Coordinates of C-alpha atoms and ligand atoms in Angstrom, one line a residue:
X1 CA 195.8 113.3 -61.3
X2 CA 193.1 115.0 -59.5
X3 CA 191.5 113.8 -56.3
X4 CA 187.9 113.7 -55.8
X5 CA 188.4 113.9 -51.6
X6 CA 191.3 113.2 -49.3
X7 CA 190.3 112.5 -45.7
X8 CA 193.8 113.6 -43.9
X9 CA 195.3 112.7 -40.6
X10 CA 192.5 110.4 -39.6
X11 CA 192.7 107.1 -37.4
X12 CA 191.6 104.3 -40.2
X13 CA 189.7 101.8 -38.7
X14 CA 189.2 98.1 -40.0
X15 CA 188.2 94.9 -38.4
X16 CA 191.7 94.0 -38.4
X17 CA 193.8 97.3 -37.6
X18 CA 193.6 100.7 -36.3
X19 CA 196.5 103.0 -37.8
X20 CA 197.2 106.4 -38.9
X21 CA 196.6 107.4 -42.5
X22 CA 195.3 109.4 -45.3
X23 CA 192.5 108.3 -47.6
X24 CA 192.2 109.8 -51.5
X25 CA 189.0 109.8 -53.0
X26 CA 189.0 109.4 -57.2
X27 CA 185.5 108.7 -59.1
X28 CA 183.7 107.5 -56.1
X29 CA 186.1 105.1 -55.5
X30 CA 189.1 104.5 -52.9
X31 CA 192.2 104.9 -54.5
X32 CA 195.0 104.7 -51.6
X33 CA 195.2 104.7 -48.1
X34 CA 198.5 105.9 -47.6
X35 CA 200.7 107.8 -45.1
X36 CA 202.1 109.0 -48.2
X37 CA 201.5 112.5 -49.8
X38 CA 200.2 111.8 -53.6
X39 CA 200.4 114.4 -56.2
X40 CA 197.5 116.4 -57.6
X41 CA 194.8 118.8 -57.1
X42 CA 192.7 118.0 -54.4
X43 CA 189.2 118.9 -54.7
X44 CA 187.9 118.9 -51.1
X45 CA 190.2 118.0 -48.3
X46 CA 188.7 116.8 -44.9
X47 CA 190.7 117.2 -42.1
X48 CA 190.0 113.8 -39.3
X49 CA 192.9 114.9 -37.0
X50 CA 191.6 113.1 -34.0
X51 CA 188.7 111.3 -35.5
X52 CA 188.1 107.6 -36.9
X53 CA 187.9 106.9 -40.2
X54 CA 185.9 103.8 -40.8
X55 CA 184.5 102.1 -43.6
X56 CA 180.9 103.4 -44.2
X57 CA 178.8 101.3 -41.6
X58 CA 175.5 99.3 -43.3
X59 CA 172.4 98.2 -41.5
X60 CA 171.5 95.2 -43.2
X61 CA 167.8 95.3 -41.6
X62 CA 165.4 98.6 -42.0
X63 CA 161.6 98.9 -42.8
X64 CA 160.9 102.0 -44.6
X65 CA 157.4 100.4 -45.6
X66 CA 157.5 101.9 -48.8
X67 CA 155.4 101.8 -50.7
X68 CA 153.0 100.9 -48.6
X69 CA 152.0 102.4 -44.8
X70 CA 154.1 105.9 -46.0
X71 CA 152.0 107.4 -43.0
X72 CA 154.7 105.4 -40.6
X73 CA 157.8 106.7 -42.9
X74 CA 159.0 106.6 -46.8
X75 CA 162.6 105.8 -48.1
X76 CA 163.1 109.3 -48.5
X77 CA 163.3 109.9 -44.9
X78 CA 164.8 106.3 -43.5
X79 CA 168.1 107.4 -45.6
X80 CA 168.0 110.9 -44.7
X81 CA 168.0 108.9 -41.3
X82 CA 170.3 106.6 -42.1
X83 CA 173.0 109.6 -43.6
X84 CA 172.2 111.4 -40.5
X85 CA 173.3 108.1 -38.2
X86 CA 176.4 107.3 -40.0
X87 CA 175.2 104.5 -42.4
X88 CA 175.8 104.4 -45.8
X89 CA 174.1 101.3 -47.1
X90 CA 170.9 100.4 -46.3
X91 CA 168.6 97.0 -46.9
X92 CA 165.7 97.1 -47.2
X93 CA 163.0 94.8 -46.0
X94 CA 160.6 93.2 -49.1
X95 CA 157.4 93.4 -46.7
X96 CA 155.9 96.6 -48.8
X97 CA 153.0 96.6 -51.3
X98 CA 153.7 95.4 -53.3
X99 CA 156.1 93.2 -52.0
X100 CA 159.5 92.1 -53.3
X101 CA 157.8 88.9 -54.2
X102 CA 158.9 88.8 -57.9
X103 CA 161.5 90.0 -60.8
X104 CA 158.8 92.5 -61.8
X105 CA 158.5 94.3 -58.6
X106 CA 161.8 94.5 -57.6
X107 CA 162.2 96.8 -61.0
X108 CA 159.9 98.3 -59.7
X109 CA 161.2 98.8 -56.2
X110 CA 164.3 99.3 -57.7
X111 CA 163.1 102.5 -59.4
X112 CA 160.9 103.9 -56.6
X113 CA 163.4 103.8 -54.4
X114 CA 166.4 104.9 -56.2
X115 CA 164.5 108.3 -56.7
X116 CA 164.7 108.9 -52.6
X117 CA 167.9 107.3 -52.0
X118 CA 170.5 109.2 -49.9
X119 CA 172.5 106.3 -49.3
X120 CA 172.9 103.3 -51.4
X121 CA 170.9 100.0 -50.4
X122 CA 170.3 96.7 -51.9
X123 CA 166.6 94.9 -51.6
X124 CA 165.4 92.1 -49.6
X125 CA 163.0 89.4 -51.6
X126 CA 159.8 87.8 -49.4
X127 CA 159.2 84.1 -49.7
X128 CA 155.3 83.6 -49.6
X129 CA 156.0 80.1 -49.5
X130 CA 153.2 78.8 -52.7
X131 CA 152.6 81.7 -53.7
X132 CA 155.8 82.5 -55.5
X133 CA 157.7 79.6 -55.3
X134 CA 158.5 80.2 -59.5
X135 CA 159.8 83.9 -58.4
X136 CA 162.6 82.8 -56.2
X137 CA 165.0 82.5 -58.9
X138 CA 164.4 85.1 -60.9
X139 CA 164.3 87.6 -58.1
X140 CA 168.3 86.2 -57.2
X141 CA 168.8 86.6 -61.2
X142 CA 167.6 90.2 -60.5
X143 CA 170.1 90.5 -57.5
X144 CA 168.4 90.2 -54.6
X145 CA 170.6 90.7 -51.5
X146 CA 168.9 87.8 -49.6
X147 CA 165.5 86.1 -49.0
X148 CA 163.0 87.0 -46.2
X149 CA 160.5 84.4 -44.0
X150 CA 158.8 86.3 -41.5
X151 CA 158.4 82.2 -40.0
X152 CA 155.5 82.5 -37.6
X153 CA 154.0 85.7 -38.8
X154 CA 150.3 86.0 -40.8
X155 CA 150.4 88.3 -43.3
X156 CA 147.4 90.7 -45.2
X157 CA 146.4 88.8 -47.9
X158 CA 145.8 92.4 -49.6
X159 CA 148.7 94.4 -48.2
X160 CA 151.0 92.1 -47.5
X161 CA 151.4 94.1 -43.7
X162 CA 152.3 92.4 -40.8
X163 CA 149.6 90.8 -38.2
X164 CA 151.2 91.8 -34.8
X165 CA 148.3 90.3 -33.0
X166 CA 146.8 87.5 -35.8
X167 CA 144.1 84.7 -34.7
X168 CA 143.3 82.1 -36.4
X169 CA 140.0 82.5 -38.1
X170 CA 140.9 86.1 -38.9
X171 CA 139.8 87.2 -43.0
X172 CA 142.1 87.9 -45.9
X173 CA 145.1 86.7 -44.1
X174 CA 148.0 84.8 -45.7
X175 CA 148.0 82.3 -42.0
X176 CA 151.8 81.2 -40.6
X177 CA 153.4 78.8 -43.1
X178 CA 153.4 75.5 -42.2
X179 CA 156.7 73.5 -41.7
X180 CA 156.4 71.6 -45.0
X181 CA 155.7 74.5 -46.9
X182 CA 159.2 75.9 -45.0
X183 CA 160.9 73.2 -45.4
X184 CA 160.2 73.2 -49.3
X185 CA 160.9 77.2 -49.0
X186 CA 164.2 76.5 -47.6
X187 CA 165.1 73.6 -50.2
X188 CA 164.5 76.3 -53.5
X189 CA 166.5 79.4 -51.6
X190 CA 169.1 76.6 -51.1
X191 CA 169.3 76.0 -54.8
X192 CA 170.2 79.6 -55.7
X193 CA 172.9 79.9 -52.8
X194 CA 172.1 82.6 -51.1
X195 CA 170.9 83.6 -47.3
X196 CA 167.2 82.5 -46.3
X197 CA 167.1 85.0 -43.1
X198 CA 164.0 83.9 -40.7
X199 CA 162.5 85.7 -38.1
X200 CA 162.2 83.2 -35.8
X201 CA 158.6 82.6 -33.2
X202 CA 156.7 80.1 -33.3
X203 CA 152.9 80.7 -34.0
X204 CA 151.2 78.0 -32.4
X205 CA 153.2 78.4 -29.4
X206 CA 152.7 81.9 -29.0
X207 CA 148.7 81.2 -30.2
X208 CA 148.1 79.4 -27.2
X209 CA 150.2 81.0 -24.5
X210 CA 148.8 84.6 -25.5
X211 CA 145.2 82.7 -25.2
X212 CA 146.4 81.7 -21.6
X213 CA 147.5 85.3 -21.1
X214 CA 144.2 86.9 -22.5
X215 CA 142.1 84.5 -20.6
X216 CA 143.7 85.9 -17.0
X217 CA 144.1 89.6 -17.7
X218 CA 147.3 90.2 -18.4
X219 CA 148.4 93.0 -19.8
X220 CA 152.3 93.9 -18.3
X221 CA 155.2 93.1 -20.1
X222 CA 156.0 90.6 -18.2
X223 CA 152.7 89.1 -19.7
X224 CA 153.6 90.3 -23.2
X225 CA 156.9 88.1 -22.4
X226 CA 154.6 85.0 -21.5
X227 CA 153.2 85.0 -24.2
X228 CA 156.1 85.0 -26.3
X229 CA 158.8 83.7 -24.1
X230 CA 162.4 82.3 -25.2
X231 CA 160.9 79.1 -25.8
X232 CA 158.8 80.3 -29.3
X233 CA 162.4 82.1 -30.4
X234 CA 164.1 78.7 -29.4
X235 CA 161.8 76.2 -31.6
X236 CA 161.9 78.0 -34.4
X237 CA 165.9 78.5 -34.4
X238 CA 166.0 74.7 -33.6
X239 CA 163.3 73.8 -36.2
X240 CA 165.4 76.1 -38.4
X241 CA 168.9 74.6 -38.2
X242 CA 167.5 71.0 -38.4
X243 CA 165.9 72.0 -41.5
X244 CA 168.9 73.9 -42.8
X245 CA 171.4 70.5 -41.8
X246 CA 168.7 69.0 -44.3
X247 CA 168.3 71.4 -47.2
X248 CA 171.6 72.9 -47.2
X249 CA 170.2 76.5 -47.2
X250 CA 172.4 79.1 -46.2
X251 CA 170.3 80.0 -42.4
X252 CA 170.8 83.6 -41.1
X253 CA 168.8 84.2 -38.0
X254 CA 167.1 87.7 -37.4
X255 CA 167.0 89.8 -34.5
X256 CA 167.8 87.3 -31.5
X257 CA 166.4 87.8 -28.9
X258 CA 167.4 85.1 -26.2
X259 CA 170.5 83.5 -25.1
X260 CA 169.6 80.0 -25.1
X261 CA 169.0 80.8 -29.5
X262 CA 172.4 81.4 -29.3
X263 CA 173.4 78.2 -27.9
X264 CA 172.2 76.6 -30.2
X265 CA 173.4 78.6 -33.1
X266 CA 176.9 78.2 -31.8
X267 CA 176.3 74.7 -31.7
X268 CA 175.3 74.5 -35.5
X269 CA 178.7 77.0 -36.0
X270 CA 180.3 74.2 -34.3
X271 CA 179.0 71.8 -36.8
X272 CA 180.2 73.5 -39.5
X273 CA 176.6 74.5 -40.7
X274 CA 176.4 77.9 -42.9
X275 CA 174.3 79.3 -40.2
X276 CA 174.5 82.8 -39.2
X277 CA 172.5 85.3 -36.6
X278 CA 172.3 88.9 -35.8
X279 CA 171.5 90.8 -33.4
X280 CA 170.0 94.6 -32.9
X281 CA 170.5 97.6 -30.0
X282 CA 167.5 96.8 -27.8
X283 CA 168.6 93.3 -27.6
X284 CA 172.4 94.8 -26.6
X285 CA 171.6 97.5 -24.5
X286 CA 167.3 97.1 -22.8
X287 CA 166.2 94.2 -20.5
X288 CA 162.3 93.9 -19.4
X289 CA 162.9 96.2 -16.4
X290 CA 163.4 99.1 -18.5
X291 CA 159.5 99.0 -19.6
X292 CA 159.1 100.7 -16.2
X293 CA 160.7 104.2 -17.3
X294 CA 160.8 103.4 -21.5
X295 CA 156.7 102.1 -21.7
X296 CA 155.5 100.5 -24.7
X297 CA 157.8 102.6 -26.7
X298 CA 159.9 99.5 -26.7
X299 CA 157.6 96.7 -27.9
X300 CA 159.1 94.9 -30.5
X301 CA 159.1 91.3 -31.7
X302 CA 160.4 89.2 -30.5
X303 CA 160.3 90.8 -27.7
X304 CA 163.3 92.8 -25.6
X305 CA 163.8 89.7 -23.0
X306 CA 165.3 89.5 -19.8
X307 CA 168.8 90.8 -18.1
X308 CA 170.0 87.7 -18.3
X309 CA 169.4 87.1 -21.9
X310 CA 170.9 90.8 -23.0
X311 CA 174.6 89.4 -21.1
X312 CA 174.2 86.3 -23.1
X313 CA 173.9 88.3 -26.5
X314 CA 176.8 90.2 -25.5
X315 CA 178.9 87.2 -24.8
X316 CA 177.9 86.1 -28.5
X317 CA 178.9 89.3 -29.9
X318 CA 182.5 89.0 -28.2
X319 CA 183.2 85.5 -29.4
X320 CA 181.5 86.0 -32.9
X321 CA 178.6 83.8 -32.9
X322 CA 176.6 86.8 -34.2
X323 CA 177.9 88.1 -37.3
X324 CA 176.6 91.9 -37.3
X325 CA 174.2 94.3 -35.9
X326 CA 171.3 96.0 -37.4
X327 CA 168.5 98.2 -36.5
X328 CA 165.3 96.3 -37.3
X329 CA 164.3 100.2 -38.0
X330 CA 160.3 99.1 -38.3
X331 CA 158.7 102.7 -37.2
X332 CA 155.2 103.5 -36.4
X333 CA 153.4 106.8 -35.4
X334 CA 153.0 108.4 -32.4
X335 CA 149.4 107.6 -32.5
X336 CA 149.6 103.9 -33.1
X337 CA 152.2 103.6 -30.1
X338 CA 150.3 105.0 -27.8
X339 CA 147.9 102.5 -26.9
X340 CA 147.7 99.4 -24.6
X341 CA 150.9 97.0 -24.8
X342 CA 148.6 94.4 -25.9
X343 CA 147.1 95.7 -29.1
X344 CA 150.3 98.6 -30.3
X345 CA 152.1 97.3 -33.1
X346 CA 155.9 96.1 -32.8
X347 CA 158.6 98.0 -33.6
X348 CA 160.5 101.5 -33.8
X349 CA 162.8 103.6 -35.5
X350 CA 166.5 103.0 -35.7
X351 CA 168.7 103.1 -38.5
X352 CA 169.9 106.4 -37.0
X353 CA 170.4 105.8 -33.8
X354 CA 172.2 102.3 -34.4
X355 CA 176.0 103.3 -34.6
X356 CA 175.9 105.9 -32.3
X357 CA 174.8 103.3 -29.7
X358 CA 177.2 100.4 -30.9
X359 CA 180.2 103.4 -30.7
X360 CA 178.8 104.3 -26.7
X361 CA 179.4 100.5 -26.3
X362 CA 182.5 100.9 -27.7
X363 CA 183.6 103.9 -25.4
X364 CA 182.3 101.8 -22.5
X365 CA 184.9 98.7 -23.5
X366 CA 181.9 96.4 -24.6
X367 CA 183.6 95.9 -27.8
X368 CA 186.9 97.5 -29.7
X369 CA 186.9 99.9 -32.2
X370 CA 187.7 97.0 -34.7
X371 CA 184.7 95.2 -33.7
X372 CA 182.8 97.6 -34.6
X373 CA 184.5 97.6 -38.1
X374 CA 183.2 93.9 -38.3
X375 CA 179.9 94.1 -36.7
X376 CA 178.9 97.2 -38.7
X377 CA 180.8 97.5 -42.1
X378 CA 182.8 94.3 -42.8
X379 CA 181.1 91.5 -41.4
X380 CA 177.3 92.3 -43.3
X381 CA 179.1 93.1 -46.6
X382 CA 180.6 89.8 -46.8
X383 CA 177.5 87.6 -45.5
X384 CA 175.3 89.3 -48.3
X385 CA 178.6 89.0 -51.2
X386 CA 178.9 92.9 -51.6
X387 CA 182.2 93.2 -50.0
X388 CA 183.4 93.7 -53.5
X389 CA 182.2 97.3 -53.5
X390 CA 180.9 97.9 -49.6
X391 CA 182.1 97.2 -46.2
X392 CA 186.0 97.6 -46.4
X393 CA 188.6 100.4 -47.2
X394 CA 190.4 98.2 -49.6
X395 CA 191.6 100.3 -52.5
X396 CA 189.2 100.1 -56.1
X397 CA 185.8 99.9 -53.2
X398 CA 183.1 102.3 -53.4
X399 CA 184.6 105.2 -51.1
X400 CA 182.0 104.6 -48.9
X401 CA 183.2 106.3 -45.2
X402 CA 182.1 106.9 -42.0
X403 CA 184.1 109.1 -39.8
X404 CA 183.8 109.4 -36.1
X405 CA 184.8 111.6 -33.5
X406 CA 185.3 109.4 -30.5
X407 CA 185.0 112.6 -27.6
X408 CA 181.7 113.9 -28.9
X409 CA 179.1 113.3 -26.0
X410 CA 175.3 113.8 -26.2
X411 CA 172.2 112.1 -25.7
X412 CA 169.9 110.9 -28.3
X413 CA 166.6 113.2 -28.7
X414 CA 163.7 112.2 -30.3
X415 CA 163.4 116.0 -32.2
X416 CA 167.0 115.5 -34.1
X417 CA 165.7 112.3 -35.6
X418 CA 165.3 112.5 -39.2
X419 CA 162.6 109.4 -39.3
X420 CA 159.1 110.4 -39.9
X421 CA 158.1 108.7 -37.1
X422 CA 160.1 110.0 -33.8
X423 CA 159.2 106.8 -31.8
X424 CA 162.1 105.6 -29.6
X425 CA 163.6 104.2 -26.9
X426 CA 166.5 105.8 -26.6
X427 CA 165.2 109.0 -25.8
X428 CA 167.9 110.8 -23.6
X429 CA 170.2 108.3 -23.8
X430 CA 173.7 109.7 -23.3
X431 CA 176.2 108.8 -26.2
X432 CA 179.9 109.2 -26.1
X433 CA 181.3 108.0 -29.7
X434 CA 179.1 109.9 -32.9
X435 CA 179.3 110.2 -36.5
X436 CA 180.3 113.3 -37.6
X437 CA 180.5 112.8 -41.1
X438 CA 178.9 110.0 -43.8
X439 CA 180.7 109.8 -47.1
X440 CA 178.9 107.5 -50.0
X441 CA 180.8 107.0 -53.4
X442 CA 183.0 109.6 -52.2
X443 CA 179.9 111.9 -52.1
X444 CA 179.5 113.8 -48.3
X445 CA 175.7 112.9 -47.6
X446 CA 176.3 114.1 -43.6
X447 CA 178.8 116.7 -41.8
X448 CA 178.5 117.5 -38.3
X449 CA 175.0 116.6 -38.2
X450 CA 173.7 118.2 -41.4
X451 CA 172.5 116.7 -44.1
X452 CA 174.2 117.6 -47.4
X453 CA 174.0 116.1 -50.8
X454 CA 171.3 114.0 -50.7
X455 CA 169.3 112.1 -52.5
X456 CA 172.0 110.1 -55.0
X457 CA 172.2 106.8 -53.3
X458 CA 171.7 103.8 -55.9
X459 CA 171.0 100.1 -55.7
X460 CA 173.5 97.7 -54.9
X461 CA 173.1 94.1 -55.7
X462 CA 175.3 91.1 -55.2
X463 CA 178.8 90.4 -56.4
X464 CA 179.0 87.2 -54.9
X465 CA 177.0 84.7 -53.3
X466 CA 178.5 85.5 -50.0
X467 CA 180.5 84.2 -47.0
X468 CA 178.9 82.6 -44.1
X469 CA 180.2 84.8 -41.6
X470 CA 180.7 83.6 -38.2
X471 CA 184.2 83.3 -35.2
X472 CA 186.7 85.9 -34.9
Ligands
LIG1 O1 159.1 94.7 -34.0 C1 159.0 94.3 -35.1 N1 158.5 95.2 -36.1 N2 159.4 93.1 -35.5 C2 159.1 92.7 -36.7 O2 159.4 91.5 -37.0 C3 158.5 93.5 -37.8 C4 158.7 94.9 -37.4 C5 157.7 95.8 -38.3 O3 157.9 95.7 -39.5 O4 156.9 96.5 -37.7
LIG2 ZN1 162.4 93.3 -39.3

């Protein structure tokens, strides 16, 4: 026997245990994690004395907007990014042009993508409500990881982009979906059994508040916050998990934002309805008073909320309301960020600054080291039914590995990001807890901060329909 890799004298990490062992490496795949020495030639040993060895951490949640706005970033760079930041699974969003929005284009996305790939990733269909109402099962045929509703959003009728700031009346706009058309949205996604994943604000809510707003002269964040307050997260989560108790769909919640959504997610857990919610770093670890030193860097939707709500997420990631955290990595340029809060696009980068941040919480006792296993790894590869392959360290898995060194301190800086677009918020911010090396199908993609074989990620798709993931 000959051995691919052995990652010796590491501390393996799984949402369950934490204990000392080696890890051999044959055709991509895990073959033992044993304190035992195995025969054969070793190809490339990789000493972890004094590091972690966890399974390779996925961000269920990035943008790369390709094709599409490639000015803001392309897949080649958001997995250069993601290697660089410890991920090794990727998924991406279906809001690109052309969209995800049917069997044809995801071969098609399928193909562009796999070209760039330095990590694996699965794909993200869009539900356009009438518009492709047919494609819905053919694209979970096709393997789909899950179905996206950006509930509340207007979309370019032409581009299929995002309108941050839409108002009724505006041209070639697809307007916010009406709850009928969710409701019959939900009810198909229902009948193939897998997630329908919402981003949750209400339009009409937000239409008229923002008019209020605009009216007075607002233009702080705490006016950005007025016009999209809690209360447009919370009607949509509600309006979401009475729909869900109706239809039976499968309801993941993106990106909360606000403590009372989780209240009443926990509430539906409580039920026993399959409904699930994640969470993202500048819901864990910014409040409102940071716009002060951070700027508009930091506008994303929904909205970074108050103190109050950030201790609330927290409490939700402790008891296990939230099933995982992702980066919403949704970057724009320099350029575009630099203008007034009001009219700057949401979002930023941050598939590669996502673990490092979860580990700092983890060296500032937020969460264990076995939390993280869930919250990054485990937890996302069983909601989306790839945990055959992804997301553990179980023997005959893709030897997908993320190893850590616990002591290594330094801040974040915009330069070492491997994005196109360097926009964050975590500029400076110090970091105890980094990856220092990302392993994919036994293949080392990042090692001390460099990238090295790149470019060989492939698609993953479904092997299961998935576990609704929720509790400890
Ligand atoms: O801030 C955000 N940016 N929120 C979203 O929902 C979309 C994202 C983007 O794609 O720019
Ligand atoms: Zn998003």
């Amino acid at each position: 026997m000959a051995w691919q890799k052995r990652i010796k004298n590491g501390t393996v990490v799984t949402a369950k245990d934490t204990f000392l062992a080696d890890i051999y490496v044959s055709d991509g795949k895990i073959a033992a994690v044993t304190t035992e020495e195995l025969a054969g030639e070793i190809d490339e040993d990789v000493d972890a004395t004094g590091k972690f060895v966890f399974p390779g951490f996925i961000d269920t949640h990035i943008h790369s907007r390709d094709p599409g706005p490639t000015y803001k970033e392309d897949f080649t760079h958001s997995t250069q990014a993601a290697a660089a930041g410890g991920i090794t699974t990727v998924f991406e969003m279906p809001n690109t042009n052309p969209p995800v929005n049917n069997a044809a284009n995801f071969d098609r996305q399928h193909a562009h993508l796999e070209a760039q790939a330095s990590v694996d990733f699965a794909l993200w269909g869009i539900c356009l409500g009438h518009l492709n109402e047919m494609d819905i099962a053919p694209l979970d045929d096709k393997g789909v990881a899950a179905f996206k509703f950006f509930w509340g959003y207007a979309v370019h009728e032409e581009t299929y982009q995002l309108m941050y700031n839409y108002k009724p009346g505006m041209e070639k706009v697809i307007p916010p979906f009406h709850d009928g058309e969710v409701y019959k949205m939900m009810q198909n996604v229902a009948g193939t059994g897998r997630v329908f994943a919402v981003h949750a604000e209400n339009n009409d809510l937000i239409q008229t508040l923002t008019g209020e707003v605009e009216a007075r002269g607002g233009t702080t964040y705490d006016d950005l916050i007025a016009g999209r307050p809690q209360l447009a997260e919370v009607l949509t989560v509600q309006a979401g998990i009475d729909m869900a108790r109706a239809t039976g769909v499968r309801l993941h919640i993106l990106h909360v934002s606000a403590g009372e959504s989780l209240k009443r997610i926990r509430a539906a857990q409580n039920e026993g309805l399959p409904i699930t919610v994640e969470t993202c770093p500048h819901y864990l670890f910014l409040a409102a008073e940071d716009y002060d030193t951070i700027g508009a860097k930091m506008k994303v939707y929904p909205p970074v909320k108050t103190a109050a709500d950030r201790e609330e997420i927290w409490q939700h990631v402790a008891n296990g309301t939230i099933s995982h955290i992702c980066s919403d990595h949704a970057p724009h340029t320099e350029e575009e960020k630099d203008g007034s809060l009001w009219e700057i696009p949401a979002g930023m980068c941050g598939v590669e600054t996502l673990a490092p941040l979860v580990l700092n919480a983890a060296s500032e006792g937020k969460i264990s080291l076995n939390d993280v296993a869930r919250l990054l790894a485990e937890n996302p590869a069983r909601l989306f039914g790839v945990d055959d392959r992804k997301g553990t360290l179980v023997p005959g898995t893709d030897a997908d590995l993320t190893i850590v060194d616990m002591l290594k301190e330094a801040p974040i800086q915009r330069e070492n990001l491997h994005s196109k677009s360097k926009v964050t918020a975590y500029d400076g911010f110090d970091v105890k807890g980094w990856p220092v090396m990302t392993i994919v199908r036994g293949n080392t993609v990042m090692q001390d901060g460099d990238l090295r074989e790149t470019g060989r990620g492939q698609l993953v798709t479904p092997g299961n329909k998935g576990a609704t993931v929720y509790g400890l």
